[in-house]
mmCIF file of C-alpha atoms in Angstrom:
data_model
loop_
_atom_site.group_PDB
_atom_site.id
_atom_site.type_symbol
_atom_site.label_atom_id
_atom_site.label_comp_id
_atom_site.label_asym_id
_atom_site.label_seq_id
_atom_site.Cartn_x
_atom_site.Cartn_y
_atom_site.Cartn_z
ATOM 1 C CA MET A 1187 169.690 81.406 5.847
ATOM 2 C CA VAL A 1188 167.846 81.639 9.081
ATOM 3 C CA ARG A 1189 164.662 79.619 9.128
ATOM 4 C CA TYR A 1190 161.893 81.102 11.179
ATOM 5 C CA ALA A 1191 159.133 79.113 12.761
ATOM 6 C CA LYS A 1192 155.856 79.086 10.874
ATOM 7 C CA GLY A 1193 153.834 82.112 11.887
ATOM 8 C CA HIS A 1194 156.883 84.273 12.526
ATOM 9 C CA LYS A 1195 155.868 86.721 9.832
ATOM 10 C CA ASP A 1196 152.366 87.031 11.265
ATOM 11 C CA ALA A 1197 153.770 87.514 14.740
ATOM 12 C CA SER A 1198 156.051 90.348 13.741
ATOM 13 C CA ARG A 1199 153.301 91.974 11.681
ATOM 14 C CA GLU A 1200 151.059 91.778 14.726
ATOM 15 C CA LYS A 1201 153.811 93.323 16.841
ATOM 16 C CA ILE A 1202 154.261 96.247 14.444
ATOM 17 C CA VAL A 1203 150.512 96.888 14.238
ATOM 18 C CA ALA A 1204 149.999 96.683 18.010
ATOM 19 C CA HIS A 1205 152.863 99.065 18.613
ATOM 20 C CA ALA A 1206 151.676 101.474 15.910
ATOM 21 C CA SER A 1207 148.170 101.450 17.390
ATOM 22 C CA THR A 1208 149.400 102.840 20.726
ATOM 23 C CA ARG A 1209 151.765 105.354 19.067
ATOM 24 C CA LEU A 1210 148.936 106.488 16.822
ATOM 25 C CA ARG A 1211 146.667 107.241 19.754
ATOM 26 C CA LYS A 1212 149.381 108.906 21.790
ATOM 27 C CA ASP A 1213 151.135 111.036 19.181
ATOM 28 C CA GLY A 1214 148.767 111.226 16.242
ATOM 29 C CA ILE A 1215 148.723 109.826 12.722
ATOM 30 C CA LYS A 1216 151.407 112.178 11.434
ATOM 31 C CA ALA A 1217 153.821 111.025 14.119
ATOM 32 C CA VAL A 1218 153.756 107.410 12.979
ATOM 33 C CA GLY A 1219 156.931 107.040 10.935
ATOM 34 C CA VAL A 1220 158.119 103.734 9.487
ATOM 35 C CA ARG A 1221 161.730 104.007 10.653
ATOM 36 C CA GLY A 1222 160.963 104.975 14.242
ATOM 37 C CA LEU A 1223 158.269 102.328 14.635
ATOM 38 C CA MET A 1224 160.430 99.521 13.317
ATOM 39 C CA THR A 1225 163.286 100.492 15.645
ATOM 40 C CA GLU A 1226 160.917 100.600 18.620
ATOM 41 C CA ALA A 1227 159.504 97.193 17.658
ATOM 42 C CA GLY A 1228 163.080 95.840 17.504
ATOM 43 C CA LEU A 1229 162.958 95.155 13.765
ATOM 44 C CA THR A 1230 164.940 96.430 10.795
ATOM 45 C CA HIS A 1231 163.604 99.176 8.570
ATOM 46 C CA GLY A 1232 163.749 96.933 5.489
ATOM 47 C CA ALA A 1233 161.578 94.269 7.127
ATOM 48 C CA PHE A 1234 158.670 96.692 7.110
ATOM 49 C CA TYR A 1235 157.965 96.147 3.423
ATOM 50 C CA ALA A 1236 157.665 92.399 3.892
ATOM 51 C CA HIS A 1237 154.480 93.219 5.804
ATOM 52 C CA PHE A 1238 153.024 96.377 4.279
ATOM 53 C CA PRO A 1239 153.109 97.808 0.762
ATOM 54 C CA ALA A 1240 153.210 101.360 2.136
ATOM 55 C CA ARG A 1241 152.973 103.440 5.308
ATOM 56 C CA SER A 1242 149.303 104.161 4.636
ATOM 57 C CA ASP A 1243 148.537 100.424 4.878
ATOM 58 C CA LEU A 1244 150.101 100.347 8.310
ATOM 59 C CA VAL A 1245 148.108 103.417 9.376
ATOM 60 C CA ALA A 1246 144.881 101.703 8.247
ATOM 61 C CA ALA A 1247 145.802 98.438 10.027
ATOM 62 C CA ALA A 1248 146.835 100.271 13.194
ATOM 63 C CA MET A 1249 143.620 102.272 13.223
ATOM 64 C CA ASP A 1250 141.560 99.078 12.807
ATOM 65 C CA HIS A 1251 143.509 97.474 15.613
ATOM 66 C CA ALA A 1252 143.000 100.471 17.911
ATOM 67 C CA MET A 1253 139.266 100.666 17.152
ATOM 68 C CA GLU A 1254 138.788 96.896 17.622
ATOM 69 C CA ASP A 1255 140.654 97.131 20.891
ATOM 70 C CA THR A 1256 138.283 99.910 21.975
ATOM 71 C CA ILE A 1257 135.140 98.023 20.912
ATOM 72 C CA GLN A 1258 136.263 94.806 22.566
ATOM 73 C CA HIS A 1259 136.900 96.657 25.798
ATOM 74 C CA LEU A 1260 133.494 98.366 25.714
ATOM 75 C CA ARG A 1261 131.713 95.064 24.951
ATOM 76 C CA HIS A 1262 133.513 93.440 27.831
ATOM 77 C CA VAL A 1263 132.436 96.231 30.180
ATOM 78 C CA VAL A 1264 128.797 96.009 29.059
ATOM 79 C CA SER A 1265 128.586 92.207 29.213
ATOM 80 C CA ASN A 1266 130.134 92.074 32.689
ATOM 81 C CA ALA A 1267 127.695 94.602 34.112
ATOM 82 C CA ALA A 1268 124.680 93.621 36.178
ATOM 83 C CA ASP A 1269 121.361 93.308 34.323
ATOM 84 C CA GLY A 1270 120.136 96.654 33.070
ATOM 85 C CA ARG A 1271 123.340 98.417 34.179
ATOM 86 C CA GLY A 1272 125.287 97.991 30.923
ATOM 87 C CA LEU A 1273 125.241 101.623 29.864
ATOM 88 C CA GLU A 1274 126.043 102.846 33.337
ATOM 89 C CA ALA A 1275 129.137 100.623 33.410
ATOM 90 C CA LEU A 1276 130.179 101.790 29.936
ATOM 91 C CA VAL A 1277 129.744 105.444 30.866
ATOM 92 C CA ARG A 1278 131.721 105.076 34.109
ATOM 93 C CA SER A 1279 134.542 103.356 32.301
ATOM 94 C CA TYR A 1280 134.576 105.787 29.374
ATOM 95 C CA LEU A 1281 134.500 108.908 31.543
ATOM 96 C CA SER A 1282 137.078 107.960 34.134
ATOM 97 C CA ALA A 1283 140.314 109.493 35.400
ATOM 98 C CA ALA A 1284 142.260 106.541 33.964
ATOM 99 C CA HIS A 1285 140.779 106.942 30.499
ATOM 100 C CA CYS A 1286 141.446 110.680 30.638
ATOM 101 C CA ALA A 1287 145.107 110.033 31.480
ATOM 102 C CA HIS A 1288 145.823 107.097 29.139
ATOM 103 C CA VAL A 1289 145.075 108.227 25.630
ATOM 104 C CA GLU A 1290 147.446 105.579 24.207
ATOM 105 C CA LEU A 1291 145.326 102.717 25.556
ATOM 106 C CA GLY A 1292 141.970 104.428 25.288
ATOM 107 C CA CYS A 1293 139.197 105.074 22.804
ATOM 108 C CA ALA A 1294 140.684 105.366 19.346
ATOM 109 C CA ALA A 1295 137.735 107.417 18.117
ATOM 110 C CA ALA A 1296 138.363 110.160 20.683
ATOM 111 C CA ALA A 1297 142.102 110.014 20.043
ATOM 112 C CA LEU A 1298 141.939 110.110 16.262
ATOM 113 C CA ALA A 1299 138.661 111.574 15.012
ATOM 114 C CA GLY A 1300 139.964 115.138 14.751
ATOM 115 C CA GLU A 1301 142.855 114.053 12.578
ATOM 116 C CA LEU A 1302 140.825 111.753 10.359
ATOM 117 C CA ALA A 1303 139.267 114.680 8.534
ATOM 118 C CA ARG A 1304 142.648 115.011 6.834
ATOM 119 C CA GLU A 1305 143.011 111.319 5.932
ATOM 120 C CA PRO A 1306 142.004 109.542 2.695
ATOM 121 C CA LEU A 1307 138.509 108.150 2.165
ATOM 122 C CA PRO A 1308 139.162 104.403 2.801
ATOM 123 C CA ILE A 1309 140.525 105.207 6.255
ATOM 124 C CA ARG A 1310 137.466 107.294 7.095
ATOM 125 C CA GLU A 1311 135.144 104.562 5.810
ATOM 126 C CA GLY A 1312 136.840 102.023 8.049
ATOM 127 C CA PHE A 1313 136.482 104.416 10.934
ATOM 128 C CA LEU A 1314 132.744 104.883 10.345
ATOM 129 C CA SER A 1315 132.046 101.143 10.332
ATOM 130 C CA HIS A 1316 133.754 100.916 13.734
ATOM 131 C CA ILE A 1317 131.808 103.901 15.036
ATOM 132 C CA ASP A 1318 128.631 102.089 13.971
ATOM 133 C CA GLU A 1319 129.703 99.078 16.032
ATOM 134 C CA ILE A 1320 130.121 101.317 19.088
ATOM 135 C CA THR A 1321 126.769 103.047 18.582
ATOM 136 C CA ASP A 1322 125.086 99.623 17.980
ATOM 137 C CA LEU A 1323 126.506 98.482 21.305
ATOM 138 C CA ILE A 1324 125.178 101.617 23.019
ATOM 139 C CA ALA A 1325 121.807 101.242 21.258
ATOM 140 C CA SER A 1326 121.553 97.657 22.583
ATOM 141 C CA THR A 1327 121.578 99.021 26.146
ATOM 142 C CA LEU A 1328 118.695 101.470 25.509
ATOM 143 C CA PRO A 1329 115.060 100.648 26.371
ATOM 144 C CA SER A 1330 113.693 98.018 23.979
ATOM 145 C CA ALA A 1331 110.349 99.847 23.942
ATOM 146 C CA TRP A 1332 111.919 102.591 21.766
ATOM 147 C CA THR A 1333 111.951 102.292 17.973
ATOM 148 C CA GLN A 1334 115.176 101.161 16.324
ATOM 149 C CA LYS A 1335 115.565 104.618 14.756
ATOM 150 C CA ALA A 1336 115.145 106.357 18.102
ATOM 151 C CA ARG A 1337 117.708 104.072 19.716
ATOM 152 C CA THR A 1338 120.256 104.583 16.943
ATOM 153 C CA GLU A 1339 119.885 108.362 17.007
ATOM 154 C CA ARG A 1340 120.121 108.482 20.758
ATOM 155 C CA ALA A 1341 123.158 106.197 20.703
ATOM 156 C CA TYR A 1342 124.911 108.694 18.418
ATOM 157 C CA ALA A 1343 123.960 111.528 20.767
ATOM 158 C CA ILE A 1344 125.269 109.578 23.765
ATOM 159 C CA PHE A 1345 128.507 108.712 22.001
ATOM 160 C CA SER A 1346 129.011 112.328 20.846
ATOM 161 C CA ALA A 1347 128.478 113.488 24.413
ATOM 162 C CA LEU A 1348 130.890 110.896 25.824
ATOM 163 C CA MET A 1349 133.571 111.690 23.275
ATOM 164 C CA GLY A 1350 133.146 115.439 23.675
ATOM 165 C CA SER A 1351 133.315 115.165 27.478
ATOM 166 C CA LEU A 1352 136.478 113.097 27.255
ATOM 167 C CA GLN A 1353 138.044 115.592 24.834
ATOM 168 C CA LEU A 1354 137.206 118.487 27.149
ATOM 169 C CA MET A 1355 138.518 116.564 30.177
ATOM 170 C CA ARG A 1356 141.800 116.036 28.357
ATOM 171 C CA LEU A 1357 142.033 119.697 27.374
ATOM 172 C CA ALA A 1358 141.146 120.987 30.830
ATOM 173 C CA SER A 1359 144.063 121.694 33.124
ATOM 174 C CA HIS A 1360 142.534 122.118 36.598
ATOM 175 C CA PRO A 1361 141.694 118.935 38.545
ATOM 176 C CA ASP A 1362 138.361 120.429 39.701
ATOM 177 C CA GLN A 1363 137.394 121.302 36.152
ATOM 178 C CA ILE A 1364 138.225 117.753 35.008
ATOM 179 C CA LYS A 1365 136.194 116.221 37.841
ATOM 180 C CA GLU A 1366 133.162 118.410 37.139
ATOM 181 C CA LEU A 1367 133.254 117.614 33.439
ATOM 182 C CA MET A 1368 133.516 113.918 34.267
ATOM 183 C CA GLN A 1369 130.634 113.882 36.752
ATOM 184 C CA ASN A 1370 128.353 116.037 34.630
ATOM 185 C CA GLY A 1371 129.228 114.011 31.532
ATOM 186 C CA ARG A 1372 128.337 110.746 33.271
ATOM 187 C CA LYS A 1373 125.016 112.038 34.573
ATOM 188 C CA ALA A 1374 124.130 113.617 31.238
ATOM 189 C CA ALA A 1375 124.797 110.412 29.292
ATOM 190 C CA LEU A 1376 122.549 108.452 31.623
ATOM 191 C CA ILE A 1377 119.800 111.086 31.413
ATOM 192 C CA LEU A 1378 120.015 110.824 27.610
ATOM 193 C CA ALA A 1379 119.404 107.110 27.945
ATOM 194 C CA ALA A 1380 116.442 107.473 30.280
ATOM 195 C CA HIS A 1381 114.049 109.776 28.421
ATOM 196 C CA PRO A 1382 112.536 108.992 25.039
ATOM 197 C CA MET B 834 157.979 155.838 13.865
ATOM 198 C CA VAL B 835 154.273 155.282 14.418
ATOM 199 C CA GLU B 836 153.997 153.877 10.908
ATOM 200 C CA ARG B 837 156.828 151.450 11.621
ATOM 201 C CA CYS B 838 155.102 150.222 14.769
ATOM 202 C CA ARG B 839 151.899 149.688 12.838
ATOM 203 C CA GLN B 840 153.791 147.830 10.154
ATOM 204 C CA LYS B 841 155.335 145.550 12.762
ATOM 205 C CA GLU B 842 151.940 144.947 14.356
ATOM 206 C CA ARG B 843 150.455 144.007 10.988
ATOM 207 C CA THR B 844 153.274 141.562 10.279
ATOM 208 C CA ARG B 845 152.805 139.945 13.667
ATOM 209 C CA GLU B 846 149.078 139.593 12.964
ATOM 210 C CA ARG B 847 149.838 137.931 9.648
ATOM 211 C CA ILE B 848 152.119 135.359 11.287
ATOM 212 C CA LEU B 849 149.468 134.702 13.941
ATOM 213 C CA ASP B 850 146.770 134.213 11.285
ATOM 214 C CA GLU B 851 148.912 131.594 9.587
ATOM 215 C CA ALA B 852 149.779 129.903 12.892
ATOM 216 C CA ALA B 853 146.168 129.719 14.069
ATOM 217 C CA ARG B 854 145.157 128.222 10.755
ATOM 218 C CA ALA B 855 147.985 125.645 10.790
ATOM 219 C CA LEU B 856 147.156 124.674 14.379
ATOM 220 C CA ARG B 857 143.502 124.051 13.543
ATOM 221 C CA GLU B 858 144.177 122.254 10.298
ATOM 222 C CA GLN B 859 147.153 120.131 11.300
ATOM 223 C CA GLY B 860 147.534 120.359 15.056
ATOM 224 C CA SER B 861 150.732 121.473 16.785
ATOM 225 C CA GLU B 862 152.738 119.379 14.288
ATOM 226 C CA GLY B 863 151.627 121.928 11.710
ATOM 227 C CA ILE B 864 153.493 124.746 13.452
ATOM 228 C CA ARG B 865 156.763 124.815 11.532
ATOM 229 C CA VAL B 866 158.332 128.236 11.811
ATOM 230 C CA ALA B 867 160.169 128.319 8.467
ATOM 231 C CA GLU B 868 157.075 127.222 6.558
ATOM 232 C CA LEU B 869 154.741 129.629 8.352
ATOM 233 C CA MET B 870 157.036 132.557 7.686
ATOM 234 C CA GLN B 871 157.210 131.607 4.045
ATOM 235 C CA ARG B 872 153.422 131.424 3.787
ATOM 236 C CA ALA B 873 153.168 134.845 5.408
ATOM 237 C CA GLY B 874 155.666 136.058 2.771
ATOM 238 C CA LEU B 875 158.426 136.757 5.308
ATOM 239 C CA THR B 876 161.962 135.561 5.973
ATOM 240 C CA HIS B 877 162.641 132.894 8.575
ATOM 241 C CA GLY B 878 164.980 135.170 10.572
ATOM 242 C CA GLY B 879 162.262 137.805 10.941
ATOM 243 C CA PHE B 880 160.277 135.475 13.191
ATOM 244 C CA TYR B 881 162.236 136.296 16.334
ATOM 245 C CA ALA B 882 161.502 140.015 16.026
ATOM 246 C CA HIS B 883 157.903 139.061 16.830
ATOM 247 C CA PHE B 884 157.969 135.945 19.019
ATOM 248 C CA LYS B 885 160.392 134.595 21.607
ATOM 249 C CA SER B 886 159.990 130.975 20.552
ATOM 250 C CA ARG B 887 157.767 128.453 18.810
ATOM 251 C CA ASN B 888 155.970 127.818 22.136
ATOM 252 C CA ASP B 889 155.399 131.554 22.494
ATOM 253 C CA LEU B 890 153.778 131.558 19.047
ATOM 254 C CA ILE B 891 151.567 128.554 19.914
ATOM 255 C CA GLY B 892 150.451 130.339 23.113
ATOM 256 C CA GLU B 893 149.586 133.508 21.173
ATOM 257 C CA ALA B 894 147.740 131.523 18.508
ATOM 258 C CA ILE B 895 145.657 129.819 21.188
ATOM 259 C CA ALA B 896 144.991 133.205 22.831
ATOM 260 C CA ARG B 897 143.620 134.371 19.513
ATOM 261 C CA MET B 898 141.402 131.279 19.268
ATOM 262 C CA ARG B 899 140.081 132.051 22.729
ATOM 263 C CA THR B 900 139.090 135.529 21.508
ATOM 264 C CA ASP B 901 137.460 134.054 18.380
ATOM 265 C CA SER B 902 135.551 131.605 20.533
ATOM 266 C CA ARG B 903 134.271 134.391 22.828
ATOM 267 C CA GLU B 904 133.205 136.382 19.808
ATOM 268 C CA MET B 905 131.324 133.417 18.387
ATOM 269 C CA LEU B 906 129.458 132.987 21.674
ATOM 270 C CA GLY B 907 128.752 136.737 21.894
ATOM 271 C CA ARG B 908 127.609 137.016 18.290
ATOM 272 C CA ASN B 909 124.965 134.355 18.863
ATOM 273 C CA LEU B 910 123.939 134.956 22.458
ATOM 274 C CA ASP B 911 124.198 138.712 23.068
ATOM 275 C CA GLN B 912 121.471 141.258 22.414
ATOM 276 C CA ARG B 913 118.913 138.628 21.601
ATOM 277 C CA ASP B 914 116.061 136.797 23.203
ATOM 278 C CA VAL B 915 117.646 133.987 25.315
ATOM 279 C CA ALA B 916 115.923 131.057 23.597
ATOM 280 C CA GLU B 917 116.559 132.512 20.167
ATOM 281 C CA GLY B 918 120.228 133.078 21.023
ATOM 282 C CA LEU B 919 120.810 129.553 22.282
ATOM 283 C CA GLY B 920 119.108 128.096 19.205
ATOM 284 C CA ALA B 921 121.286 130.302 16.986
ATOM 285 C CA LEU B 922 124.421 129.131 18.804
ATOM 286 C CA ILE B 923 123.524 125.455 18.312
ATOM 287 C CA ASP B 924 122.741 126.062 14.613
ATOM 288 C CA ASP B 925 125.943 128.025 14.083
ATOM 289 C CA TYR B 926 128.252 125.684 16.002
ATOM 290 C CA LEU B 927 126.893 122.590 14.233
ATOM 291 C CA SER B 928 126.222 124.141 10.827
ATOM 292 C CA ASP B 929 126.979 122.070 7.716
ATOM 293 C CA ASP B 930 129.536 124.680 6.593
ATOM 294 C CA ARG B 931 131.643 124.267 9.690
ATOM 295 C CA VAL B 932 132.494 120.678 8.823
ATOM 296 C CA ARG B 933 134.913 122.019 6.215
ATOM 297 C CA ARG B 934 135.565 125.456 7.715
ATOM 298 C CA VAL B 935 137.955 124.235 10.363
ATOM 299 C CA ASP B 936 140.074 127.390 10.158
ATOM 300 C CA THR B 937 137.371 129.725 11.482
ATOM 301 C CA SER B 938 135.531 127.386 13.853
ATOM 302 C CA CYS B 939 135.742 126.568 17.565
ATOM 303 C CA PRO B 940 139.210 125.198 18.416
ATOM 304 C CA LEU B 941 137.980 122.653 20.974
ATOM 305 C CA PRO B 942 136.969 119.821 18.601
ATOM 306 C CA VAL B 943 140.259 120.160 16.732
ATOM 307 C CA LEU B 944 142.597 120.384 19.684
ATOM 308 C CA GLY B 945 141.096 117.535 21.733
ATOM 309 C CA GLN B 946 143.959 115.230 20.939
ATOM 310 C CA GLU B 947 146.594 117.891 21.060
ATOM 311 C CA ALA B 948 146.339 118.676 24.751
ATOM 312 C CA ARG B 949 149.401 116.729 25.809
ATOM 313 C CA ARG B 950 151.507 118.164 23.023
ATOM 314 C CA LEU B 951 150.793 121.784 23.907
ATOM 315 C CA PRO B 952 152.869 124.022 26.178
ATOM 316 C CA SER B 953 151.308 124.599 29.617
ATOM 317 C CA ALA B 954 150.523 128.304 29.045
ATOM 318 C CA ALA B 955 148.511 127.282 25.987
ATOM 319 C CA ARG B 956 146.669 124.664 28.003
ATOM 320 C CA SER B 957 145.620 127.227 30.623
ATOM 321 C CA LEU B 958 144.161 129.364 27.854
ATOM 322 C CA LEU B 959 142.243 126.358 26.560
ATOM 323 C CA SER B 960 140.922 125.676 30.052
ATOM 324 C CA GLU B 961 139.606 129.246 30.124
ATOM 325 C CA THR B 962 138.023 128.761 26.693
ATOM 326 C CA ILE B 963 136.237 125.659 27.973
ATOM 327 C CA ASP B 964 135.025 127.490 31.091
ATOM 328 C CA THR B 965 133.717 130.452 29.101
ATOM 329 C CA PHE B 966 131.769 128.068 26.875
ATOM 330 C CA ARG B 967 130.330 126.202 29.895
ATOM 331 C CA THR B 968 129.492 129.391 31.766
ATOM 332 C CA ARG B 969 127.706 131.010 28.856
ATOM 333 C CA MET B 970 125.657 127.870 28.215
ATOM 334 C CA ALA B 971 124.718 127.623 31.898
ATOM 335 C CA GLU B 972 123.750 131.342 31.981
ATOM 336 C CA SER B 973 121.361 130.938 29.067
ATOM 337 C CA LEU B 974 119.858 127.775 30.527
ATOM 338 C CA THR B 975 119.401 129.457 33.928
ATOM 339 C CA LYS B 976 117.460 132.271 32.268
ATOM 340 C CA LEU B 977 115.342 129.683 30.494
ATOM 341 C CA GLY B 978 114.510 128.132 33.871
ATOM 342 C CA ALA B 979 116.243 124.806 33.187
ATOM 343 C CA HIS B 980 116.524 122.237 35.964
ATOM 344 C CA SER B 981 120.283 122.007 36.975
ATOM 345 C CA PRO B 982 121.537 124.417 34.287
ATOM 346 C CA GLU B 983 125.260 123.763 34.929
ATOM 347 C CA ARG B 984 124.941 120.062 34.341
ATOM 348 C CA LEU B 985 122.764 120.516 31.284
ATOM 349 C CA GLY B 986 125.136 123.187 29.964
ATOM 350 C CA ASP B 987 128.146 120.872 30.318
ATOM 351 C CA SER B 988 126.232 118.105 28.632
ATOM 352 C CA LEU B 989 125.172 120.261 25.664
ATOM 353 C CA ALA B 990 128.648 121.765 25.271
ATOM 354 C CA SER B 991 130.317 118.323 25.333
ATOM 355 C CA GLU B 992 127.888 116.966 22.809
ATOM 356 C CA MET B 993 128.464 119.921 20.498
ATOM 357 C CA VAL B 994 132.223 119.325 20.615
ATOM 358 C CA GLY B 995 131.821 115.553 20.148
ATOM 359 C CA ALA B 996 129.283 115.829 17.321
ATOM 360 C CA MET B 997 131.447 118.235 15.310
ATOM 361 C CA THR B 998 134.480 115.990 15.825
ATOM 362 C CA LEU B 999 132.554 112.950 14.579
ATOM 363 C CA ALA B 1000 130.983 114.843 11.677
ATOM 364 C CA ARG B 1001 134.416 115.872 10.423
ATOM 365 C CA ALA B 1002 135.597 112.260 10.478
ATOM 366 C CA MET B 1003 132.635 111.009 8.392
ATOM 367 C CA PRO B 1004 133.551 109.634 4.963
ATOM 368 C CA ASP B 1005 130.976 111.678 3.072
ATOM 369 C CA GLU B 1006 129.088 114.905 3.407
ATOM 370 C CA ALA B 1007 125.638 113.294 3.439
ATOM 371 C CA LYS B 1008 126.544 111.310 6.567
ATOM 372 C CA ALA B 1009 128.087 114.365 8.208
ATOM 373 C CA ARG B 1010 124.955 116.421 7.488
ATOM 374 C CA ALA B 1011 122.617 113.733 8.813
ATOM 375 C CA LEU B 1012 124.611 113.480 12.009
ATOM 376 C CA LEU B 1013 124.651 117.254 12.506
ATOM 377 C CA ALA B 1014 120.931 117.616 11.798
ATOM 378 C CA ALA B 1015 120.102 114.904 14.355
ATOM 379 C CA SER B 1016 122.428 116.524 16.911
ATOM 380 C CA ARG B 1017 120.979 120.013 16.438
ATOM 381 C CA PHE B 1018 117.470 118.676 16.907
ATOM 382 C CA GLU B 1019 118.407 116.607 19.951
ATOM 383 C CA LEU B 1020 120.277 119.508 21.582
ATOM 384 C CA LYS B 1021 117.415 121.952 21.074
ATOM 385 C CA ARG B 1022 114.956 119.416 22.388
ATOM 386 C CA ARG B 1023 116.914 119.006 25.596
ATOM 387 C CA ALA B 1024 117.420 122.749 25.972
ATOM 388 C CA GLY B 1025 113.631 123.085 25.792
ATOM 389 C CA LEU B 1026 113.781 125.170 22.612
ATOM 390 C CA LEU B 1027 111.380 123.169 20.462
ATOM 391 C CA SER B 1028 107.681 123.961 20.140
ATOM 392 C CA GLU B 1029 104.921 121.338 20.506
ATOM 393 C CA PRO B 1030 104.312 121.075 16.728
ATOM 394 C CA GLU B 1031 108.051 120.571 16.080
ATOM 395 C CA LEU B 1032 108.168 117.747 18.607
ATOM 396 C CA THR B 1033 104.995 116.108 17.303
ATOM 397 C CA ASN B 1034 106.200 116.263 13.699
ATOM 398 C CA ALA B 1035 109.474 114.624 14.678
ATOM 399 C CA ALA B 1036 107.666 111.867 16.568
ATOM 400 C CA ARG B 1037 105.572 111.122 13.458
ATOM 401 C CA ALA B 1038 108.549 111.046 11.094
#
């Protein structure tokens, strides 16, 4: 019997989830198959069930991981920005050529929202709580003179606009069209943040 | 002879209907030739009398979505007062019904993640669909005297796509409806479509 170091099980679970979270964003929820993932993570098929009761548990864990990854990145961007420039930094990072090109490392909401409509309720509930974290972060960058309700509503509008712009950028096929959508999307998000 | 041509045309339409629906509901993964043919009540082998390949079918299905999308824009914007038309478009695009009616709604919110998985001919058609949407929004906003109508048009179009995508991912209908109602209001406000009393009432609420 091979004895593994303490924490080995956690480490391989983490590896499977991290790998699934990029595959999920790149190829969609349907494309995440247990056998393929385990092979890519360098593990045996049978080992999967030591970590997850079923595929749907992995999908939920991978989605959480992808959303947390997204939120952590956005928080980092906002907190490293100069005073009062948090939203501008977030918008520039969200609507960028790199984010347009790298769906597998990017915003999980933009990558997965369309597919979630077809997923079971617990997965969608998990998704919503993460969306609320993103909109809370956006709301925290809006003028403190506004009411809480106004900030929350505007944060949803800003996030919808950012996500929609990114989706359109990814669907567009001409470089000029992508650039225009990016520039107009950035300006529009900042205008949304400026007027009550 | 003429009857046979018509028959063939009708069969092709039926396959395309099924393909467009599968693409919207399940993405390109949903386009499985054998299954589609079965749903259209046809044999698998018959497929190649109508389409060269699966990619050819996806391209045609997207071409049909482009037509649907133009019709939706026309239905709301044409032969109407400009402000009324733009308001109708926002209400229609973000209506509560459309959260569940994926099969007859704008393809852009559904296909956002599919871009990389689609054949290049299909992507060009989607680019055109996006441009038509942007152009028609900008035209309406120009007529309304908006400041930088192209930028505002892009912004409103993006938000419409994003809001519908988010609404469909919401865990319950009440949340989806609240999000859509807030988006419709916000979009109309920015397009300058709301009257003074509507704005004042909202500020009081």
